[in-house]
Short mmCIF file of C-alpha atoms in Angstrom, two decimals:
data_model
loop_
_atom_site.label_atom_id
_atom_site.label_comp_id
_atom_site.label_asym_id
_atom_site.label_seq_id
_atom_site.Cartn_x
_atom_site.Cartn_y
_atom_site.Cartn_z
CA MET A 525 -21.15 13.65 15.73
CA THR A 526 -18.68 10.78 16.01
CA LEU A 527 -17.71 8.47 13.19
CA ARG A 528 -14.94 6.11 12.12
CA VAL A 529 -12.54 7.14 9.34
CA LEU A 530 -10.35 4.66 7.47
CA TYR A 531 -7.31 5.46 5.32
CA PHE A 532 -5.95 3.04 2.72
CA ALA A 533 -2.77 2.54 0.68
CA SER A 534 -0.74 5.71 0.01
CA LEU A 535 -3.18 7.81 2.07
CA ARG A 536 -2.50 5.63 5.12
CA GLU A 537 1.21 6.24 4.63
CA ALA A 538 0.75 9.99 4.14
CA VAL A 539 -1.36 10.54 7.27
CA GLY A 540 0.49 8.01 9.42
CA ARG A 541 -2.51 5.97 10.53
CA ALA A 542 -4.93 3.38 9.22
CA ASN A 543 -8.03 4.60 11.05
CA GLU A 544 -9.42 6.81 13.77
CA GLU A 545 -12.59 7.61 15.69
CA LEU A 546 -13.38 11.25 15.07
CA THR A 547 -15.78 13.74 16.63
CA LEU A 548 -16.65 16.32 14.01
CA PRO A 549 -17.15 20.03 14.65
CA GLU A 550 -20.32 21.86 13.63
CA GLY A 551 -20.49 22.52 9.92
CA VAL A 552 -18.95 19.22 8.81
CA GLY A 553 -21.90 17.27 7.46
CA THR A 554 -20.86 15.86 4.07
CA VAL A 555 -18.10 13.61 2.78
CA GLY A 556 -16.53 16.61 1.01
CA GLN A 557 -16.61 18.76 4.13
CA LEU A 558 -15.00 15.92 6.09
CA ARG A 559 -12.27 15.66 3.48
CA ASP A 560 -11.64 19.42 3.67
CA PHE A 561 -11.57 19.28 7.48
CA LEU A 562 -8.99 16.48 7.43
CA ALA A 563 -6.85 18.11 4.73
CA ALA A 564 -6.63 21.26 6.85
CA ARG A 565 -4.71 19.33 9.54
CA GLY A 566 -1.48 20.19 7.72
CA GLU A 567 1.53 18.24 6.54
CA GLY A 568 0.71 14.78 5.23
CA TRP A 569 -3.00 15.45 5.45
CA ASP A 570 -2.83 17.53 2.29
CA ALA A 571 -2.96 14.17 0.46
CA LEU A 572 -6.72 14.50 1.02
CA ALA A 573 -6.95 18.02 -0.40
CA GLN A 574 -9.49 18.81 -3.10
CA GLY A 575 -7.97 18.33 -6.51
CA ARG A 576 -6.11 15.21 -5.40
CA ASN A 577 -7.34 11.96 -6.91
CA VAL A 578 -9.01 10.40 -3.86
CA ARG A 579 -12.07 8.18 -3.64
CA ALA A 580 -14.43 7.90 -0.69
CA ALA A 581 -16.87 5.32 0.60
CA ARG A 582 -19.59 5.72 3.20
CA ASN A 583 -20.54 2.53 5.00
CA GLN A 584 -18.77 0.48 2.31
CA ARG A 585 -20.55 2.14 -0.62
CA MET A 586 -18.93 4.63 -2.97
CA ALA A 587 -19.78 8.19 -1.95
CA ARG A 588 -19.76 11.58 -3.65
CA ALA A 589 -18.50 14.73 -1.96
CA GLU A 590 -22.03 16.09 -1.45
CA GLU A 591 -23.29 12.94 0.30
CA GLY A 592 -24.36 13.58 3.90
CA ILE A 593 -22.76 11.78 6.81
CA GLU A 594 -24.32 10.73 10.10
CA ALA A 595 -23.10 9.74 13.54
CA GLY A 596 -21.78 6.20 13.56
CA ASP A 597 -20.89 6.16 9.85
CA GLU A 598 -17.70 4.58 8.56
CA ILE A 599 -15.98 6.76 5.97
CA ALA A 600 -13.07 5.34 3.99
CA PHE A 601 -10.64 7.31 1.84
CA PHE A 602 -8.44 5.62 -0.73
CA PRO A 603 -6.56 6.31 -3.96
CA PRO A 604 -7.96 5.02 -7.24
CA VAL A 605 -7.14 1.37 -7.75
CA THR A 606 -5.96 -0.22 -10.95
CA GLY A 607 -5.50 -3.89 -11.48
CA GLY A 608 -4.45 -6.36 -14.06
#
């Protein structure tokens, strides 16, 4: 399954890229599993590790960790945003 992953703000800085096209291995079928897969890449990618305050969106709608993903989806990861 291939999808597009976007990284915003401090996550973009931590992982060193704004986006990528990614082909997922078997067993990665939810937003949470994708996050775990990415965090396992090592240094910098641990910014996506469980327990870190990171939000996700699937096709521009907020997504929970257990939400399924499909080929062609766009998944975005970003830190919580505050404004004033």
